[in-house]
CSV table of C-alpha atoms in Angstrom, one decimal:
chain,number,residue,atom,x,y,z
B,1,UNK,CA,189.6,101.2,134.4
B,2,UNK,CA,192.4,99.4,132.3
B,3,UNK,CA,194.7,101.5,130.3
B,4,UNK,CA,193.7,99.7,127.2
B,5,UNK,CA,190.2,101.0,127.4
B,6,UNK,CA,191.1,104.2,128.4
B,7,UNK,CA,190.7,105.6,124.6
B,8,UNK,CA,189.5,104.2,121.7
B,9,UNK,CA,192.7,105.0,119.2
B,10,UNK,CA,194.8,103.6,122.2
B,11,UNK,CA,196.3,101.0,120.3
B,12,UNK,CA,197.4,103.3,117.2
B,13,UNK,CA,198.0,106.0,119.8
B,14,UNK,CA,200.5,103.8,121.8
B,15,UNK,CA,202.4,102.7,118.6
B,16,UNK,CA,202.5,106.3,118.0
B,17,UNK,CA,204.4,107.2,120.9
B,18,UNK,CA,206.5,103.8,120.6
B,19,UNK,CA,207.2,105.2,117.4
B,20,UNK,CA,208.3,108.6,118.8
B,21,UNK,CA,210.6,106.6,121.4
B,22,UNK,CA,212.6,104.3,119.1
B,23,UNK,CA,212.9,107.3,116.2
B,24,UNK,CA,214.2,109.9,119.0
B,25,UNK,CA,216.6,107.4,120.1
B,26,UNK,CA,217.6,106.4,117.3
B,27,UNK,CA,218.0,110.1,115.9
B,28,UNK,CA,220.1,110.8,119.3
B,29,UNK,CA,222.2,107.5,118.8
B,30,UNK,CA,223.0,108.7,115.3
B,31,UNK,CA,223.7,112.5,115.5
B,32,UNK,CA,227.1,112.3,117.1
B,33,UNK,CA,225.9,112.8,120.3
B,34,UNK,CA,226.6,109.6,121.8
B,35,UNK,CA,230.1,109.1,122.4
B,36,UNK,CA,230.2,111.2,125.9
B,37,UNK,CA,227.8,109.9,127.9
B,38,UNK,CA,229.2,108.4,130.9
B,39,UNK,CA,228.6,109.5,134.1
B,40,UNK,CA,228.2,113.5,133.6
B,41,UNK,CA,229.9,113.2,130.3
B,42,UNK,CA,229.0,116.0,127.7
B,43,UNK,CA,226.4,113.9,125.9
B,44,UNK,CA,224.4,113.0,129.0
B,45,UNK,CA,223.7,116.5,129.7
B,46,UNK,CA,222.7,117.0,126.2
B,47,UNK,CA,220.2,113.9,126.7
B,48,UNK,CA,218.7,115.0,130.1
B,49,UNK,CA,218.3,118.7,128.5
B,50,UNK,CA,216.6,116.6,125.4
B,51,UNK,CA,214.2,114.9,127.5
B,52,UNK,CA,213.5,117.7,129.8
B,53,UNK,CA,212.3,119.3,126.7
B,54,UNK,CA,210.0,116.8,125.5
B,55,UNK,CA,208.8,115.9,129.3
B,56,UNK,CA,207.5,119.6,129.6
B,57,UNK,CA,204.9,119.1,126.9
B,58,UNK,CA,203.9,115.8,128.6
B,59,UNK,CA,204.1,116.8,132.3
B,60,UNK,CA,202.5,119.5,134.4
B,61,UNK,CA,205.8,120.3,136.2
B,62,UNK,CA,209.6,119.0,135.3
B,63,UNK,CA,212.4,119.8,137.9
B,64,UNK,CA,216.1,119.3,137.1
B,65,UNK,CA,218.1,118.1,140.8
B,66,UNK,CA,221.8,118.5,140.6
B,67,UNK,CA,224.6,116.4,142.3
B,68,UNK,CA,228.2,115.5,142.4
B,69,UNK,CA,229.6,112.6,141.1
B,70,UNK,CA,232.4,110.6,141.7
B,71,UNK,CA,233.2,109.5,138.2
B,72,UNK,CA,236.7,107.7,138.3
B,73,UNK,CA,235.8,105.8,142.1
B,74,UNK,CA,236.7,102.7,140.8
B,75,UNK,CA,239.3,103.3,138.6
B,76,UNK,CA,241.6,104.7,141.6
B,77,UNK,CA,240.1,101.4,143.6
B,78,UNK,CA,241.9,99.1,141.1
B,79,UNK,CA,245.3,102.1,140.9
B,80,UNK,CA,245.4,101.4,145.3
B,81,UNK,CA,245.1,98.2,144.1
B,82,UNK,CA,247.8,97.8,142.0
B,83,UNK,CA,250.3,100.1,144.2
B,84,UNK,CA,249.3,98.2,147.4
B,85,UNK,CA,250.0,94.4,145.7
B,86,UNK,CA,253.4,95.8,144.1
B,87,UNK,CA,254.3,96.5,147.1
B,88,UNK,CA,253.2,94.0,149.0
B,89,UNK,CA,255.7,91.5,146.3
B,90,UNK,CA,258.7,93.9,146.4
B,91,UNK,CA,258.7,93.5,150.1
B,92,UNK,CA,258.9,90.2,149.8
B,93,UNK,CA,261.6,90.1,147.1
B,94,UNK,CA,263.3,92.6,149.9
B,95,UNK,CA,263.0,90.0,152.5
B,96,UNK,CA,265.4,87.6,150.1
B,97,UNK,CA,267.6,90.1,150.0
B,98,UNK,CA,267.9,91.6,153.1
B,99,UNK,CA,267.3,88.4,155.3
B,100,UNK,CA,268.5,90.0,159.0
B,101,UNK,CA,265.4,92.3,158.6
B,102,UNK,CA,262.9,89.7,156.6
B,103,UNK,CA,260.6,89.3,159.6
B,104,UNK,CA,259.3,92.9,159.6
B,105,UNK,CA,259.9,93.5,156.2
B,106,UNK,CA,257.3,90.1,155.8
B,107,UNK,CA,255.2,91.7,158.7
B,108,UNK,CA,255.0,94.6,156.1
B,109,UNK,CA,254.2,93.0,153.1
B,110,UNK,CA,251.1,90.8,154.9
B,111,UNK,CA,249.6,94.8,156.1
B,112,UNK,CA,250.0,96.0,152.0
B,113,UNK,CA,248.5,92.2,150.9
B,114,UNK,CA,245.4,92.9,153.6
B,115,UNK,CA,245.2,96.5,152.2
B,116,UNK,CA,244.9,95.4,148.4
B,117,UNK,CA,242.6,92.7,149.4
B,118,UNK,CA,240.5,96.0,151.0
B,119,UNK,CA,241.0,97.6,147.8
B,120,UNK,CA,239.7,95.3,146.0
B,121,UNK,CA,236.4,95.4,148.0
B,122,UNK,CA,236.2,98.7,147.3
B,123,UNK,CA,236.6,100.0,150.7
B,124,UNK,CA,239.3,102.7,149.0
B,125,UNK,CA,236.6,103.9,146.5
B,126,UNK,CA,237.7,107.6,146.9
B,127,UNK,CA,238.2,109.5,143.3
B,128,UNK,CA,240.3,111.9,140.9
B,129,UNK,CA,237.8,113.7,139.3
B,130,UNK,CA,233.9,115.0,141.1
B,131,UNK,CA,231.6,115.9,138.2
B,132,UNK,CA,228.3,117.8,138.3
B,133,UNK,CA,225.3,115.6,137.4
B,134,UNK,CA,221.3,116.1,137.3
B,135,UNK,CA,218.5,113.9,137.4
B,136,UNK,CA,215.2,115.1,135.6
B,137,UNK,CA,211.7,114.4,137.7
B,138,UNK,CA,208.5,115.2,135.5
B,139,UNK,CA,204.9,115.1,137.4
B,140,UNK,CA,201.3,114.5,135.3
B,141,UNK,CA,199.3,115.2,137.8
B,142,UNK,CA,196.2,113.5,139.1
B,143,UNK,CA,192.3,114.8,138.6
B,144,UNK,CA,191.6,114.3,142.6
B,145,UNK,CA,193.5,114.2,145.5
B,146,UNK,CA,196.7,112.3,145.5
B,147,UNK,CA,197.1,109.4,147.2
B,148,UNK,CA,199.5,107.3,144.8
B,149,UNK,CA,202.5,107.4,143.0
B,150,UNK,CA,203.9,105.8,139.8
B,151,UNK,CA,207.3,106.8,138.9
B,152,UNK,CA,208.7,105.1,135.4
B,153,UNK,CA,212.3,105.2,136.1
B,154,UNK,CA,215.3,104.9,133.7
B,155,UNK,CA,219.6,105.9,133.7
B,156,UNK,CA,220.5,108.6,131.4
B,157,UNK,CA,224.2,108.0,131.3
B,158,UNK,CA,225.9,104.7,129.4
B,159,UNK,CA,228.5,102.6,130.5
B,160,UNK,CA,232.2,103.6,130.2
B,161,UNK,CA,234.3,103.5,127.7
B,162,UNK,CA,236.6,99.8,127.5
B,163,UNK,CA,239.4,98.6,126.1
B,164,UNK,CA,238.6,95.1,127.0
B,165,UNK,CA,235.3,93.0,127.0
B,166,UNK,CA,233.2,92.8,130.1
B,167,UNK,CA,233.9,88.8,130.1
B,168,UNK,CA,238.0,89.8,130.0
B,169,UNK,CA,237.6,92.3,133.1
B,170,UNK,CA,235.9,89.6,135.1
B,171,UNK,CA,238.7,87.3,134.4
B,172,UNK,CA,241.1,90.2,135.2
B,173,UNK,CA,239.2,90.5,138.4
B,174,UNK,CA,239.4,87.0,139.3
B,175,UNK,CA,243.1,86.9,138.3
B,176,UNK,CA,243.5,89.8,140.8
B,177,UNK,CA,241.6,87.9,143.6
B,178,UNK,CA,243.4,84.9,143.3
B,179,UNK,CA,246.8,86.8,143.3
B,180,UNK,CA,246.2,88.9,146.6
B,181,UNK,CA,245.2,85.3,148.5
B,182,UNK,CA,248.2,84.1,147.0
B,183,UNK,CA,249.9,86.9,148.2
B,184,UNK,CA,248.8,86.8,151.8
B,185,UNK,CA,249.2,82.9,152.2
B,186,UNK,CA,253.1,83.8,151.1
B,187,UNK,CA,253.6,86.0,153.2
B,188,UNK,CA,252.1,84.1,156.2
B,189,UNK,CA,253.8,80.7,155.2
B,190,UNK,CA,257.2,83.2,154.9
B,191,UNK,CA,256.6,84.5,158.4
B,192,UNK,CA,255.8,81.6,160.1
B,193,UNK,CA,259.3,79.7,158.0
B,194,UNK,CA,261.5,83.0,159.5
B,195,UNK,CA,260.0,82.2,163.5
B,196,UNK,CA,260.7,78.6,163.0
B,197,UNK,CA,257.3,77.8,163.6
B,198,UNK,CA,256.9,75.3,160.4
B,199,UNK,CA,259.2,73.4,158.9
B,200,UNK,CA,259.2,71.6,155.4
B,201,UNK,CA,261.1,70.5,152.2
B,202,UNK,CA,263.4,73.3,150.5
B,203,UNK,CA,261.4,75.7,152.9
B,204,UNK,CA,264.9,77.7,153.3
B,205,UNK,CA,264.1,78.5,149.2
B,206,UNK,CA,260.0,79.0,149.7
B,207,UNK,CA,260.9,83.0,150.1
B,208,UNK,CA,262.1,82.7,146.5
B,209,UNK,CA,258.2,82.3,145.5
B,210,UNK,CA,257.8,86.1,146.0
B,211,UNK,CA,259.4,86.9,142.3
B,212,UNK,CA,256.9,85.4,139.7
B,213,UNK,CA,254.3,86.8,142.7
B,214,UNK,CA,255.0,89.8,141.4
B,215,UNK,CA,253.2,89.3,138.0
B,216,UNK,CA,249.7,89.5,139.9
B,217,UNK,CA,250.1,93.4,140.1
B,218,UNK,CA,250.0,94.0,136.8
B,219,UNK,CA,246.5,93.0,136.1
B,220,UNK,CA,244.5,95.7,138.6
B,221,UNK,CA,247.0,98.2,136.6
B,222,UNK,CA,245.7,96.5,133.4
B,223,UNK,CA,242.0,96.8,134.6
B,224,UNK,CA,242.5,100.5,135.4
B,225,UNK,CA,243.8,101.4,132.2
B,226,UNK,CA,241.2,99.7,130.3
B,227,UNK,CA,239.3,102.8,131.1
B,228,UNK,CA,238.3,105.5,129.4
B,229,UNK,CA,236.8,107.8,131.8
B,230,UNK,CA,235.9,110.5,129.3
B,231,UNK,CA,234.1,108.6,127.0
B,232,UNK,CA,231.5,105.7,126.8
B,233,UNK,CA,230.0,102.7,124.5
B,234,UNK,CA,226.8,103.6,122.9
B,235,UNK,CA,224.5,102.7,125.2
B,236,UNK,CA,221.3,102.1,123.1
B,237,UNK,CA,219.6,100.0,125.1
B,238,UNK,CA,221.7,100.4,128.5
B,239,UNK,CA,219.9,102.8,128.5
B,240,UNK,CA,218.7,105.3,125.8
B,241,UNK,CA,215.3,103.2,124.7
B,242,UNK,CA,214.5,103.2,128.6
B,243,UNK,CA,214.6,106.9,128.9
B,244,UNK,CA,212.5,107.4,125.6
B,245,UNK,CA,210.1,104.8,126.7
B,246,UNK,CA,209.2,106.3,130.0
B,247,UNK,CA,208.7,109.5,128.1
B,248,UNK,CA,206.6,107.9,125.6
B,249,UNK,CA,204.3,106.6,128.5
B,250,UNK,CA,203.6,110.3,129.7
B,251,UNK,CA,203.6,111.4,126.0
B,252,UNK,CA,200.5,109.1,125.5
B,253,UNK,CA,198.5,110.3,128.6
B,254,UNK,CA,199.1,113.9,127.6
B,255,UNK,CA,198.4,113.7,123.6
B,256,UNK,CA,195.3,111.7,125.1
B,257,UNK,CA,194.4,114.7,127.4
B,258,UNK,CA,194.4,111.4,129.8
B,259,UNK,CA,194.9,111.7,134.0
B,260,UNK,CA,194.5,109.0,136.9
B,261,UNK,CA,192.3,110.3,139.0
B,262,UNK,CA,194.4,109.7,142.7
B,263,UNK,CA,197.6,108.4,141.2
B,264,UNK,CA,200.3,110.6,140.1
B,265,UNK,CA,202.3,109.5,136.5
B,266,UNK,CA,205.9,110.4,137.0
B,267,UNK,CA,208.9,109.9,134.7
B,268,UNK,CA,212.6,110.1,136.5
B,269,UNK,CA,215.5,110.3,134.4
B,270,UNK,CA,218.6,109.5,136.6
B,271,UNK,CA,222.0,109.9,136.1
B,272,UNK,CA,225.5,108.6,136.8
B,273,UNK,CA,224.1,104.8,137.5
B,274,UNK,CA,227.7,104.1,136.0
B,275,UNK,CA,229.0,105.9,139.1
B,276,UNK,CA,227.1,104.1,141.8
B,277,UNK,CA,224.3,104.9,141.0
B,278,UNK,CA,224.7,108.5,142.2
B,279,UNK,CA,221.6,109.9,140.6
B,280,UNK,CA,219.2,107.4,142.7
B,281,UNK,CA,220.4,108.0,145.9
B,282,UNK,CA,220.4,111.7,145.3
B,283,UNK,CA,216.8,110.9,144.4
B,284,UNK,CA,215.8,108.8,147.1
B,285,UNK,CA,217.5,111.8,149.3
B,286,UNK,CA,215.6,114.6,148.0
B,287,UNK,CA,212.1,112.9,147.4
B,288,UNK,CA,211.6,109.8,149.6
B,289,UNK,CA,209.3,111.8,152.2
B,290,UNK,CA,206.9,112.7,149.7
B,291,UNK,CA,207.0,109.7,148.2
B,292,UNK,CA,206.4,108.0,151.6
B,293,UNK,CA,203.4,110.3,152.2
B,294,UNK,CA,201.4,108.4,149.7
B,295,UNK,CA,201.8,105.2,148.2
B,296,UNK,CA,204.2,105.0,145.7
B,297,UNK,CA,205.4,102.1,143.1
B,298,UNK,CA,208.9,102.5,141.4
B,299,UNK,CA,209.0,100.8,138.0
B,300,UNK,CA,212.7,100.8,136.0
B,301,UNK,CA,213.3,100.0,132.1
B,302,UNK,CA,216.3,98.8,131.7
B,303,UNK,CA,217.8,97.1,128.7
B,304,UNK,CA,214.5,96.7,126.5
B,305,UNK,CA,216.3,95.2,122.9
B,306,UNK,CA,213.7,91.7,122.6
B,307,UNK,CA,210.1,91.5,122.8
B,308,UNK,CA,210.0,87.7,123.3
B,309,UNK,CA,212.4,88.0,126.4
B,310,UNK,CA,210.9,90.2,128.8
B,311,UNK,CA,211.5,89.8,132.3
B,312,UNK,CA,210.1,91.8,135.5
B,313,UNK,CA,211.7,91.5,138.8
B,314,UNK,CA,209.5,92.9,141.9
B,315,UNK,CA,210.5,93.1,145.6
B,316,UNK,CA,207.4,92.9,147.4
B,317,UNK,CA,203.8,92.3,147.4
B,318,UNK,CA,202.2,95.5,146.1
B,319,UNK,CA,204.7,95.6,143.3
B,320,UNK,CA,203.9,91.7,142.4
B,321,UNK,CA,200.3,92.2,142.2
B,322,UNK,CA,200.4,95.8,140.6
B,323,UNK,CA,203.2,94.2,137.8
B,324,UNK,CA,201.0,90.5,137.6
B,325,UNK,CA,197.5,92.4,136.7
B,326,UNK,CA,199.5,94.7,134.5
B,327,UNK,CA,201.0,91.7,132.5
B,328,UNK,CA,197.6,90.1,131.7
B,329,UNK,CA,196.0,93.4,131.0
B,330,UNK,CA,198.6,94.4,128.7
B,331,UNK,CA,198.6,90.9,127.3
B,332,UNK,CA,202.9,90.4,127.3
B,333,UNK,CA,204.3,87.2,128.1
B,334,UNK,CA,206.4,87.5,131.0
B,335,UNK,CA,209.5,85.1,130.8
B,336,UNK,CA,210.9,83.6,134.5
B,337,UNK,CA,213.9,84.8,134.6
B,338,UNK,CA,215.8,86.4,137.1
B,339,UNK,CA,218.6,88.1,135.6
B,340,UNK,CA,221.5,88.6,138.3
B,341,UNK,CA,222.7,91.7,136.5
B,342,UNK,CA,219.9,93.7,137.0
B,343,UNK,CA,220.0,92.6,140.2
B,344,UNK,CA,223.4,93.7,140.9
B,345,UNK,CA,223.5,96.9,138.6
B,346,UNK,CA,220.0,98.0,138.5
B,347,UNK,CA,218.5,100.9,139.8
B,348,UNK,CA,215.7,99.1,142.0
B,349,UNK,CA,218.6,97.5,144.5
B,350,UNK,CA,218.9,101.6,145.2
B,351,UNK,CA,215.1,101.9,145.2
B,352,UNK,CA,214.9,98.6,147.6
B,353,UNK,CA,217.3,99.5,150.1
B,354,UNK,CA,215.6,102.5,150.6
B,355,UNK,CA,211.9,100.8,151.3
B,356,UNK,CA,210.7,101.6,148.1
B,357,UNK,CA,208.0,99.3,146.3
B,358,UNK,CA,209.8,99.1,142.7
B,359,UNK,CA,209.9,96.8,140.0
B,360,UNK,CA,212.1,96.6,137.1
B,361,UNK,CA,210.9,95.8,133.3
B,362,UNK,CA,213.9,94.0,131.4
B,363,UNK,CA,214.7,91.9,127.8
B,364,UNK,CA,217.8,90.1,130.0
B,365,UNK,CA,217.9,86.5,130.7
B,366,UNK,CA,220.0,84.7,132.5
B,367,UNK,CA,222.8,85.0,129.7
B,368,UNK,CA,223.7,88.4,129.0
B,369,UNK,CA,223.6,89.3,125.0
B,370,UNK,CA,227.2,89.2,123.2
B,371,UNK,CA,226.8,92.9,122.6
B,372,UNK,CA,226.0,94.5,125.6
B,373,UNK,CA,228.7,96.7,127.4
B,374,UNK,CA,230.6,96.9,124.1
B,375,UNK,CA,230.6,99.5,121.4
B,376,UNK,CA,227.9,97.1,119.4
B,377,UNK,CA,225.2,98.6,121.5
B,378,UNK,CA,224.1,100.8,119.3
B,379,UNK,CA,221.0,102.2,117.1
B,380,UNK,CA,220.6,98.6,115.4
B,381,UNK,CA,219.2,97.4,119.2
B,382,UNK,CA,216.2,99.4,119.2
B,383,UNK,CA,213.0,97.3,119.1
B,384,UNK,CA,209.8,98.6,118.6
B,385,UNK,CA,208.0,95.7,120.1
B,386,UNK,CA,210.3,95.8,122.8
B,387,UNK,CA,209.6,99.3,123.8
B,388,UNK,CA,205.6,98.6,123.1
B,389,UNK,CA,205.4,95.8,125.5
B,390,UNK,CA,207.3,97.5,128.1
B,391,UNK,CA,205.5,100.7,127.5
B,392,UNK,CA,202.3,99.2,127.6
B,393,UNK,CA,203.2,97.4,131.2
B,394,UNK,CA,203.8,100.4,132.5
B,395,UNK,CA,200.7,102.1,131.3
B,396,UNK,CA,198.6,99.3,132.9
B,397,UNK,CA,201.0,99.2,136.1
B,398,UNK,CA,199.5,103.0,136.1
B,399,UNK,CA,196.0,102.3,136.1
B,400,UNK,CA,195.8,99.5,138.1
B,401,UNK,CA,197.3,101.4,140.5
B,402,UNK,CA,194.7,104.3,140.7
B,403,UNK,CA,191.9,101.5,141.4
């Protein structure tokens, strides 16, 4: 069976429920509630708590799984940063002035430029602050015995608060990059001029490069003070309409009195994605054997704001097929794009590495709207059609997978 034919009102019915997703959004993006939810922030509490509500008139059972978090990981990353390139430049202004001890003073600048580069990697994630988190799981169950899975998966929390644009911190980023190689080839270039092992013009003044080096430092300071750690953007659809739409999905199979007969319809709400993406892998942790007992297809919204631009990226065969009949059945033009920040920031690469069959359901294109990850994401992104194409896909995903 198709989902379409599954009831007779089920095109009213699912406009109904898209209805109920963009309007419960909406009232959540508009009720003050929406300024704290970053990674375990106030607000995202209030929206799991929201949704756990509504998911336990939808599914048979809803559990709540708690974690840590560490919220601020990256913003100590780009602080090491920072301390480890200042550093790394006042040794070599020290080297100028203290010439009888330059070599090991150099020696010690080339260890803090290596150890910034490392920072910048990430390899010092660490954090200030560990916050409590939850993911919500609701289960419809299936008529028979269960022998599939479809989880409709979507991030509760919003990105971080910014005093920049996300185009400026790349270019921060890059700046920062560029200084720390700069940084390194000084102080090698200085090392190897003290030995006596290379020789050029005004070589006896090269050591003097090491005071407008300084300047790199300040822009992993600038990038971790652009920051707010206790507040985020809106979020509408990054990812408010995701959550509501997986909801709505379930919504429509219980208002219907509707269940697959071997598949299982779940609906995961995660949380902290903007912490990486602590809520999946606390997920994968807790569930992936039961999951693994049957056969199981993830499915992420994320970032549903245009009907006319939706995307799905899939990472193997049963996903491909299950996403390609669902397309056609649910009769949505799927563009070919394949957005690299879903790729990089999405759920599914946390699904993926741990051998899950997932898909994710997108509006992204290759070009990432003006708005997004800015404080314009908010209530006047909610699309309708957006969230009843994607809803729809996932409905069909559903019952193509209980054939």
């Amino acid at each position: 069976m198709k989902a379409y034919e599954s009831s007779e009102r089920y095109e009213g019915k699912v406009r109904e429920c898209c209805n109920y997703a963009a309007r419960t959004a909406k009232n959540f993006a508009t009720a003050g509630s929406n300024t704290k939810r970053q990674p375990c922030g106030s607000d995202e509490k209030k929206l799991a708590e929201a949704l756990k509500t509504d998911l336990e008139g939808f599914a048979d059972t809803v559990i709540e799984d708690r974690f840590t978090a560490d919220q601020q990981a990256y913003i100590l990353s780009n602080l090491l940063v920072f301390i480890f390139m200042l550093i790394s430049a006042a040794a070599g202004v020290c080297a100028c002035i203290f010439s009888e001890y330059a070599f090991w003073i150099l020696i010690g600048a080339v260890v803090f430029a290596f150890l910034a580069l490392l920072g910048f990697f990430g390899v010092f994630g660490g954090t200030s602050k560990n916050v409590a988190g939850q993911n919500i799981f609701a289960v419809r169950n299936a008529n028979g015995d269960v022998k599939k899975r479809v989880i409709l998966e979507a991030n509760l929390d919003a990105p971080f608060k910014r005093t920049c644009t996300p185009k400026t911190a790349v270019i921060f980023k890059l700046v920062t990059f560029i200084g720390i190689l700069l940084y390194i080839a000084f102080d090698i270039v200085s090392l190897l001029v003290n030995k006596g092992n290379i020789d050029f013009s005004m070589s006896d003044k090269f050591i003097f490069i090491s005071f407008p080096l300084v300047i790199f430092a300040i822009f992993p300071l600038i990038l971790s003070r652009s920051v707010n750690a206790n507040a985020s953007f809106p979020g509408v659809v990054d990812n408010l309409v995701g959550c509501y739409t997986a909801a709505g999905a379930l919504r429509y199979m219980s208002e219907m009195d509707l269940r697959l007969e071997q598949t299982e319809l779940c609906v995961l709400l995660t949380g902290a994605k903007n912490a990486n993406h602590t809520g999946a892998k606390t997920y994968c942790k807790l569930h992936e054997p039961a999951d693994k007992a049957v056969e199981t297809v993830v499915i992420s919204l994320d970032s549903l704001f245009n009907a006319e631009t939706i995307s799905i990226i899939t990472n193997n065969k049963l996903s491909t097929d299950v996403m390609a009949v669902a397309s056609t059945n649910a009769d949505v033009n799927i563009l070919e794009y394949d957005p690299k920040y879903i790729k990089k920031n999405g759920s599914m690469k946390v699904f993926k590495k741990n051998k899950y069959s997932c898909a994710t359901i997108a509006s992204l294109t290759d070009k990432m709207p003006a708005y997004f990850g800015t404080k314009s994401d908010d209530e006047s992104n909610i699309n309708v059609k957006a969230i009843e194409n994607a809803m729809k896909l996932c409905l069909e995903a559903a019952y193509k997978m209980d054939e």
